Amino acid sequence: DLLDRVKALSYAGCPPLSSALVDMLGDLSKRILSDPSAQSVPQYVALAYWLRPSSIRRLSKHLAATDAPSQHRVARGVALHLPPTNVDTLFVYSWALSVLAGNANIVRLPKTPSRDTQWLVSVVTEVVAAHNESERQLFCHYAYGEAIDREISSEIDLRMIWGGDEKVAAVSEVPIRPDGLSVGFPDRQSFAIIDASAYKAASPTERDELAKKFFNDTYWFDQMGCGSPRLLIWLGDADRCTDEFYQRLRTVIDHLEYRVDTGTAIAKFRSANDLLAVGTTSTYKRHGNALDVSRVNDPQSALDTVKGGGFLYEWMVDDIDTVAEVVTRKTQTITHFGLNADQLQHLATAISSRGAYRIVPIGEALSFEPIWDGIDLYAHMTRKIVIRA
């Protein structure tokens, strides 16, 4: 039955950016915001605001402006989305942009989704059904590596693989249509930069706001999102800044009642001491179960050590050029506070041959954009027919 439904999608695409699709996504935004249970989950509020009618119309206008008169943009066809398990809203962003592109879509969900994911899926499918789109939008689960996986993949025009290196490599071994396109998003690392002089000049209100934004970047997905910072780089003389910043961050953590379980807290403490023992870090300070800070000697080794749950490294540097040394092909997002336009341009030039895909203000690390990991998603989700009279 699943394979029959997939095959029925083959010619089910529709024109990109149609008003019916824009209306459906706008209604999804209203449905999320109208549910009291979503108000306490900031990721859902952020998702709903990204989907709000004015935002989608503005995005649609921007995407439409990229088309030339001699090129007719059409849906790519059937898109398969394979979202990660650690970021439960990502499947909606990937799916929604593909919906705007006019594709018929298949979203493979985890076998045992979390309670929050189940709620979000139910809201999405209710809105899809209300707009008579259930035949073109399929949310399901099937096993990787089995016959059904290969059969479904053989019908796919576009495959979006969201996950780590191992997942991208394993899934990529399964062929899709010969003329299809497979896009993988592997493991990424992200870090933040705070200019110490700018922090010292900031007012108490501005410092509080910075702590809130840094919390959102770091803790929304337990620090496991690709854009979540693992390393905080202090630019300049920051000795009088660090403890003050972490105290404000700790206040936000307590106010928002973020908690880590005992096992995670113990694992972080053990890892911090192991890193001290091998010389990767020089100091370690515990600011409660939800915030551990280690000052690094070897920032790249630290970035390769994934812990989550508020396990943060800090690195002191004197200039932007030193920051570039830690950037690799695995680097995704660099968030910043206090850097001016010239410094940001200098950083972008310094890292241009090394890696990184986004340089955005602190607070926007997890904001979804149509260009992700350097890939124009909308361009990949559509195709162009060249027309000459």
Short mmCIF file of C-alpha atoms in Angstrom, two decimals:
data_model
loop_
_atom_site.label_atom_id
_atom_site.label_comp_id
_atom_site.label_asym_id
_atom_site.label_seq_id
_atom_site.Cartn_x
_atom_site.Cartn_y
_atom_site.Cartn_z
CA ASP A 1 0.00 0.00 0.00
CA LEU A 2 2.86 2.37 0.83
CA LEU A 3 4.64 1.70 -2.44
CA ASP A 4 1.39 2.16 -4.38
CA ARG A 5 0.90 5.54 -2.77
CA VAL A 6 4.47 6.54 -3.61
CA LYS A 7 4.06 5.52 -7.25
CA ALA A 8 0.84 7.55 -7.44
CA LEU A 9 2.86 10.67 -6.64
CA SER A 10 4.95 10.48 -9.83
CA TYR A 11 3.06 13.18 -11.71
CA ALA A 12 1.40 14.87 -8.75
CA GLY A 13 3.48 18.03 -8.73
CA CYS A 14 1.93 21.47 -9.10
CA PRO A 15 3.20 24.97 -10.02
CA PRO A 16 5.68 26.42 -7.51
CA LEU A 17 4.59 29.24 -5.22
CA SER A 18 0.89 28.75 -5.94
CA SER A 19 -1.49 30.68 -3.69
CA ALA A 20 -3.10 27.43 -2.45
CA LEU A 21 0.25 26.19 -1.13
CA VAL A 22 1.04 29.54 0.48
CA ASP A 23 -2.38 29.51 2.17
CA MET A 24 -1.84 25.98 3.50
CA LEU A 25 1.47 26.89 5.12
CA GLY A 26 -0.07 30.05 6.55
CA ASP A 27 -2.86 28.00 8.12
CA LEU A 28 -0.26 25.65 9.61
CA SER A 29 1.35 28.66 11.29
CA LYS A 30 -2.00 29.74 12.77
CA ARG A 31 -2.76 26.21 13.92
CA ILE A 32 0.55 25.91 15.79
CA LEU A 33 0.23 29.32 17.44
CA SER A 34 -3.37 28.64 18.47
CA ASP A 35 -2.41 25.57 20.52
CA PRO A 36 -1.58 26.52 24.14
CA SER A 37 0.86 23.60 24.43
CA ALA A 38 3.02 25.09 21.67
CA GLN A 39 3.46 28.41 23.47
CA SER A 40 5.89 26.86 25.95
CA VAL A 41 8.09 25.35 23.21
CA PRO A 42 10.16 28.15 21.64
CA GLN A 43 11.14 25.98 18.67
CA TYR A 44 7.47 25.68 17.71
CA VAL A 45 6.89 29.40 18.08
CA ALA A 46 9.92 30.08 15.85
CA LEU A 47 8.61 27.59 13.30
CA ALA A 48 5.16 29.17 13.32
CA TYR A 49 6.61 32.64 12.77
CA TRP A 50 8.70 31.35 9.87
CA LEU A 51 5.50 29.94 8.35
CA ARG A 52 3.28 32.96 9.02
CA PRO A 53 1.47 34.25 5.89
CA SER A 54 3.42 37.51 5.62
CA SER A 55 6.73 35.67 5.93
CA ILE A 56 5.82 33.05 3.32
CA ARG A 57 4.53 35.69 0.90
CA ARG A 58 7.75 37.67 1.33
CA LEU A 59 9.81 34.51 0.77
CA SER A 60 7.74 33.60 -2.30
CA LYS A 61 8.25 37.06 -3.79
CA HIS A 62 12.01 36.76 -3.24
CA LEU A 63 12.16 33.29 -4.80
CA ALA A 64 10.06 34.33 -7.80
CA ALA A 65 12.38 37.27 -8.47
CA THR A 66 15.22 34.87 -9.31
CA ASP A 67 13.50 33.58 -12.48
CA ALA A 68 14.39 34.87 -15.93
CA PRO A 69 11.68 35.41 -18.62
CA SER A 70 13.23 32.71 -20.83
CA GLN A 71 13.14 30.12 -18.04
CA HIS A 72 10.03 28.44 -16.71
CA ARG A 73 10.49 27.02 -13.21
CA VAL A 74 8.60 23.83 -12.34
CA ALA A 75 8.53 21.35 -9.46
CA ARG A 76 11.27 18.74 -9.50
CA GLY A 77 8.73 15.96 -8.85
CA VAL A 78 8.64 13.65 -5.84
CA ALA A 79 10.82 14.71 -2.90
CA LEU A 80 11.87 12.36 -0.09
CA HIS A 81 12.86 13.99 3.20
CA LEU A 82 14.93 12.04 5.73
CA PRO A 83 15.12 14.32 8.78
CA PRO A 84 17.36 13.85 11.83
CA THR A 85 15.96 12.59 15.12
CA ASN A 86 17.58 15.29 17.28
CA VAL A 87 15.87 18.34 15.69
CA ASP A 88 12.17 17.61 15.63
CA THR A 89 11.13 20.75 13.70
CA LEU A 90 13.56 20.33 10.81
CA PHE A 91 11.29 17.97 8.91
CA VAL A 92 8.68 20.74 8.71
CA TYR A 93 11.12 23.33 7.35
CA SER A 94 12.44 20.93 4.70
CA TRP A 95 8.95 19.76 3.79
CA ALA A 96 7.44 23.27 3.74
CA LEU A 97 10.06 24.69 1.36
CA SER A 98 9.55 21.68 -0.92
CA VAL A 99 5.79 22.26 -0.74
CA LEU A 100 6.37 25.83 -1.96
CA ALA A 101 8.45 24.37 -4.78
CA GLY A 102 5.35 22.44 -5.88
CA ASN A 103 6.69 18.97 -5.15
CA ALA A 104 4.79 15.95 -3.95
CA ASN A 105 6.53 14.95 -0.71
CA ILE A 106 7.35 11.91 1.37
CA VAL A 107 8.66 12.45 4.90
CA ARG A 108 10.17 9.41 6.59
CA LEU A 109 9.61 9.75 10.33
CA PRO A 110 11.34 7.87 13.18
CA LYS A 111 9.89 4.51 14.15
CA THR A 112 9.30 5.79 17.69
CA PRO A 113 8.98 9.58 17.45
CA SER A 114 9.05 11.66 20.61
CA ARG A 115 5.81 12.93 22.07
CA ASP A 116 6.56 16.43 20.76
CA THR A 117 7.24 15.10 17.27
CA GLN A 118 4.00 13.10 17.33
CA TRP A 119 2.10 16.27 18.23
CA LEU A 120 3.77 18.25 15.46
CA VAL A 121 3.09 15.54 12.87
CA SER A 122 -0.55 15.39 13.89
CA VAL A 123 -0.92 19.17 13.47
CA VAL A 124 0.76 19.11 10.05
CA THR A 125 -1.35 16.21 8.77
CA GLU A 126 -4.56 17.83 10.01
CA VAL A 127 -3.80 21.01 8.08
CA VAL A 128 -2.74 19.03 5.01
CA ALA A 129 -6.02 17.09 5.10
CA ALA A 130 -8.05 20.28 5.51
CA HIS A 131 -6.48 21.58 2.29
CA ASN A 132 -7.11 18.31 0.41
CA GLU A 133 -3.37 17.69 0.06
CA SER A 134 -3.18 14.29 1.81
CA GLU A 135 -2.68 12.41 -1.45
CA ARG A 136 0.38 14.52 -2.31
CA GLN A 137 1.93 14.80 1.16
CA LEU A 138 2.88 11.47 2.73
CA PHE A 139 4.23 11.09 6.26
CA CYS A 140 5.33 7.55 7.04
CA HIS A 141 7.94 5.16 8.38
CA TYR A 142 9.74 2.30 6.69
CA ALA A 143 12.96 0.41 7.42
CA TYR A 144 16.26 1.49 5.89
CA GLY A 145 18.18 -1.03 3.81
CA GLU A 146 15.27 -3.33 3.03
CA ALA A 147 13.47 -3.96 -0.26
CA ILE A 148 10.82 -1.30 0.42
CA ASP A 149 13.59 1.29 0.87
CA ARG A 150 15.05 0.56 -2.56
CA GLU A 151 11.65 0.44 -4.23
CA ILE A 152 10.57 3.78 -2.80
CA SER A 153 13.94 5.37 -3.59
CA SER A 154 13.69 4.27 -7.22
CA GLU A 155 10.63 6.51 -7.61
CA ILE A 156 12.27 9.62 -6.13
CA ASP A 157 13.29 12.78 -8.03
CA LEU A 158 14.87 14.49 -5.01
CA ARG A 159 16.23 13.10 -1.75
CA MET A 160 17.11 15.34 1.21
CA ILE A 161 19.30 13.47 3.73
CA TRP A 162 19.47 15.35 7.02
CA GLY A 163 21.80 13.66 9.50
CA GLY A 164 25.35 12.66 10.32
CA ASP A 165 28.15 11.37 8.12
CA GLU A 166 27.21 7.72 8.65
CA LYS A 167 23.58 8.28 7.71
CA VAL A 168 24.43 10.26 4.60
CA ALA A 169 26.93 7.61 3.47
CA ALA A 170 24.57 4.69 4.14
CA VAL A 171 21.50 6.25 2.53
CA SER A 172 23.50 7.45 -0.49
CA GLU A 173 24.29 3.82 -1.38
CA VAL A 174 20.60 3.32 -2.22
CA PRO A 175 20.02 4.65 -5.75
CA ILE A 176 17.19 7.02 -6.64
CA ARG A 177 15.91 7.72 -10.17
CA PRO A 178 18.79 7.97 -12.68
CA ASP A 179 17.86 11.59 -13.32
CA GLY A 180 17.18 12.30 -9.65
CA LEU A 181 19.12 14.49 -7.26
CA SER A 182 20.32 13.46 -3.79
CA VAL A 183 21.50 16.12 -1.33
CA GLY A 184 23.21 15.18 1.92
CA PHE A 185 23.73 17.29 5.03
CA PRO A 186 26.46 15.57 7.11
CA ASP A 187 27.94 16.31 10.54
CA ARG A 188 28.62 19.99 11.18
CA GLN A 189 30.21 22.06 13.94
CA SER A 190 29.39 25.60 14.99
CA PHE A 191 30.84 28.23 17.30
CA ALA A 192 30.21 31.74 18.58
CA ILE A 193 32.38 34.85 18.83
CA ILE A 194 31.96 37.65 21.38
CA ASP A 195 34.08 40.77 21.09
CA ALA A 196 35.18 41.50 24.65
CA SER A 197 35.39 45.27 24.23
CA ALA A 198 31.85 45.36 22.82
CA TYR A 199 30.61 43.24 25.71
CA LYS A 200 32.21 45.58 28.25
CA ALA A 201 30.56 48.55 26.55
CA ALA A 202 27.12 46.89 26.50
CA SER A 203 24.46 47.90 29.01
CA PRO A 204 23.10 45.40 31.57
CA THR A 205 19.94 45.10 29.47
CA GLU A 206 21.97 44.33 26.34
CA ARG A 207 24.00 41.74 28.24
CA ASP A 208 20.83 40.07 29.50
CA GLU A 209 19.44 39.97 25.97
CA LEU A 210 22.68 38.46 24.68
CA ALA A 211 22.49 35.71 27.32
CA LYS A 212 18.91 34.91 26.26
CA LYS A 213 19.87 34.70 22.60
CA PHE A 214 22.88 32.55 23.37
CA PHE A 215 20.64 30.25 25.39
CA ASN A 216 18.29 29.83 22.41
CA ASP A 217 21.19 28.99 20.11
CA THR A 218 22.70 26.52 22.54
CA TYR A 219 19.93 24.80 24.47
CA TRP A 220 16.91 24.49 22.17
CA PHE A 221 17.98 21.06 20.97
CA ASP A 222 20.16 20.19 23.95
CA GLN A 223 23.14 21.65 22.05
CA MET A 224 22.91 18.84 19.48
CA GLY A 225 21.76 20.87 16.47
CA CYS A 226 24.34 21.47 13.74
CA GLY A 227 24.08 25.20 14.31
CA SER A 228 24.33 24.96 18.11
CA PRO A 229 27.62 26.45 19.34
CA ARG A 230 30.03 24.11 21.10
CA LEU A 231 32.82 26.67 21.34
CA LEU A 232 32.63 30.30 22.51
CA ILE A 233 35.52 32.43 21.26
CA TRP A 234 36.31 35.59 23.18
CA LEU A 235 38.00 38.20 21.02
CA GLY A 236 40.32 40.51 23.00
CA ASP A 237 40.85 40.88 26.74
CA ALA A 238 37.88 39.01 28.23
CA ASP A 239 39.08 38.21 31.74
CA ARG A 240 36.48 40.53 33.29
CA CYS A 241 33.72 39.31 30.95
CA THR A 242 33.54 35.56 31.12
CA ASP A 243 32.24 34.86 34.62
CA GLU A 244 29.77 37.74 34.35
CA PHE A 245 28.42 36.39 31.06
CA TYR A 246 28.09 32.84 32.39
CA GLN A 247 26.27 34.11 35.47
CA ARG A 248 23.72 35.86 33.25
CA LEU A 249 23.43 32.70 31.15
CA ARG A 250 22.91 30.65 34.30
CA THR A 251 20.10 33.04 35.30
CA VAL A 252 18.37 32.39 31.96
CA ILE A 253 18.84 28.63 32.36
CA ASP A 254 17.23 28.72 35.80
CA HIS A 255 14.41 31.04 34.70
CA LEU A 256 13.49 28.81 31.76
CA GLU A 257 13.88 25.71 33.93
CA TYR A 258 16.21 23.91 31.55
CA ARG A 259 17.29 20.64 33.14
CA VAL A 260 19.74 17.86 32.38
CA ASP A 261 19.42 14.40 33.87
CA THR A 262 21.90 13.16 36.45
CA GLY A 263 23.56 10.75 34.04
CA THR A 264 24.29 13.53 31.55
CA ALA A 265 25.65 15.79 34.30
CA ILE A 266 28.01 13.06 35.51
CA ALA A 267 29.14 12.26 31.95
CA LYS A 268 29.94 15.92 31.34
CA PHE A 269 31.95 16.13 34.56
CA ARG A 270 33.92 13.01 33.65
CA SER A 271 34.62 14.29 30.13
CA ALA A 272 35.78 17.65 31.45
CA ASN A 273 38.35 15.96 33.66
CA ASP A 274 39.47 13.62 30.88
CA LEU A 275 40.10 16.63 28.62
CA LEU A 276 42.15 18.28 31.37
CA ALA A 277 44.20 15.12 31.79
CA VAL A 278 45.20 14.92 28.12
CA GLY A 279 45.87 18.65 27.81
CA THR A 280 43.04 19.54 25.41
CA THR A 281 41.78 22.02 28.00
CA SER A 282 43.58 24.10 30.64
CA THR A 283 40.78 24.96 33.08
CA TYR A 284 37.28 23.73 33.88
CA LYS A 285 34.48 25.43 35.75
CA ARG A 286 31.10 23.96 36.56
CA HIS A 287 28.21 26.45 36.74
CA GLY A 288 25.59 23.90 37.76
CA ASN A 289 24.32 20.74 36.06
CA ALA A 290 23.31 22.62 32.89
CA LEU A 291 26.50 24.60 32.22
CA ASP A 292 30.06 23.31 32.15
CA VAL A 293 32.81 25.55 30.73
CA SER A 294 36.30 24.36 29.77
CA ARG A 295 38.99 26.69 28.45
CA VAL A 296 40.72 25.01 25.51
CA ASN A 297 44.30 24.79 24.33
CA ASP A 298 43.30 22.78 21.26
CA PRO A 299 39.96 24.16 19.97
CA GLN A 300 39.65 21.74 17.03
CA SER A 301 39.95 18.66 19.25
CA ALA A 302 37.38 20.21 21.54
CA LEU A 303 34.98 20.80 18.66
CA ASP A 304 35.30 17.16 17.67
CA THR A 305 34.15 16.13 21.16
CA VAL A 306 30.34 16.21 21.12
CA LYS A 307 28.59 16.16 24.49
CA GLY A 308 25.58 18.48 24.50
CA GLY A 309 23.48 19.50 27.47
CA GLY A 310 25.40 22.74 28.07
CA PHE A 311 28.97 21.46 27.66
CA LEU A 312 30.74 24.59 26.44
CA TYR A 313 34.34 25.31 25.46
CA GLU A 314 35.88 28.78 25.51
CA TRP A 315 38.92 30.02 23.62
CA MET A 316 40.72 33.35 24.00
CA VAL A 317 42.10 35.01 20.84
CA ASP A 318 43.54 38.40 19.98
CA ASP A 319 42.52 38.79 16.34
CA ILE A 320 40.11 37.57 13.66
CA ASP A 321 42.84 35.78 11.71
CA THR A 322 43.36 33.42 14.63
CA VAL A 323 39.64 32.55 14.56
CA ALA A 324 40.00 31.38 10.96
CA GLU A 325 42.45 28.69 12.07
CA VAL A 326 39.69 26.64 13.72
CA VAL A 327 37.41 26.68 10.66
CA THR A 328 37.26 23.45 8.63
CA ARG A 329 34.95 21.90 6.04
CA LYS A 330 32.85 20.66 8.97
CA THR A 331 32.16 24.18 10.24
CA GLN A 332 28.61 25.33 9.59
CA THR A 333 27.53 28.43 11.55
CA ILE A 334 29.57 31.20 13.16
CA THR A 335 27.49 33.46 15.39
CA HIS A 336 28.83 36.79 16.58
CA PHE A 337 28.33 39.72 18.93
CA GLY A 338 30.13 43.05 18.72
CA LEU A 339 31.87 42.56 15.38
CA ASN A 340 31.53 45.37 12.85
CA ALA A 341 30.95 45.01 9.11
CA ASP A 342 34.66 45.26 8.27
CA GLN A 343 35.57 42.54 10.78
CA LEU A 344 32.84 40.25 9.45
CA GLN A 345 33.99 40.76 5.86
CA HIS A 346 37.58 40.11 6.91
CA LEU A 347 36.51 36.90 8.62
CA ALA A 348 34.54 35.77 5.57
CA THR A 349 37.60 36.35 3.38
CA ALA A 350 39.92 34.57 5.82
CA ILE A 351 37.76 31.42 5.94
CA SER A 352 36.72 31.37 2.27
CA SER A 353 39.00 28.45 1.38
CA ARG A 354 38.59 26.64 4.68
CA GLY A 355 34.86 26.14 5.36
CA ALA A 356 31.78 27.54 7.14
CA TYR A 357 28.48 28.49 5.51
CA ARG A 358 26.83 31.07 7.72
CA ILE A 359 28.00 34.11 9.71
CA VAL A 360 25.00 35.43 11.63
CA PRO A 361 24.30 37.32 14.88
CA ILE A 362 24.02 35.36 18.12
CA GLY A 363 20.39 34.33 18.42
CA GLU A 364 20.08 33.23 14.78
CA ALA A 365 22.15 30.04 14.87
CA LEU A 366 19.11 27.81 14.39
CA SER A 367 17.12 30.07 12.08
CA PHE A 368 16.22 28.15 8.92
CA GLU A 369 17.06 29.73 5.57
CA PRO A 370 16.47 28.65 1.95
CA ILE A 371 20.24 28.59 1.51
CA TRP A 372 21.57 25.93 3.87
CA ASP A 373 25.14 24.64 4.11
CA GLY A 374 25.88 26.72 1.04
CA ILE A 375 23.17 24.98 -1.02
CA ASP A 376 20.29 26.87 -2.63
CA LEU A 377 17.53 24.50 -1.51
CA TYR A 378 14.76 26.02 -3.62
CA ALA A 379 16.89 25.80 -6.77
CA HIS A 380 17.54 22.12 -6.04
CA MET A 381 13.89 21.45 -5.24
CA THR A 382 12.81 22.75 -8.65
CA ARG A 383 14.00 22.50 -12.24
CA LYS A 384 13.93 24.97 -15.11
CA ILE A 385 12.54 24.60 -18.61
CA VAL A 386 14.41 26.85 -21.06
CA ILE A 387 12.09 28.56 -23.56
CA ARG A 388 13.14 30.30 -26.75
CA ALA A 389 10.67 31.67 -29.28
#
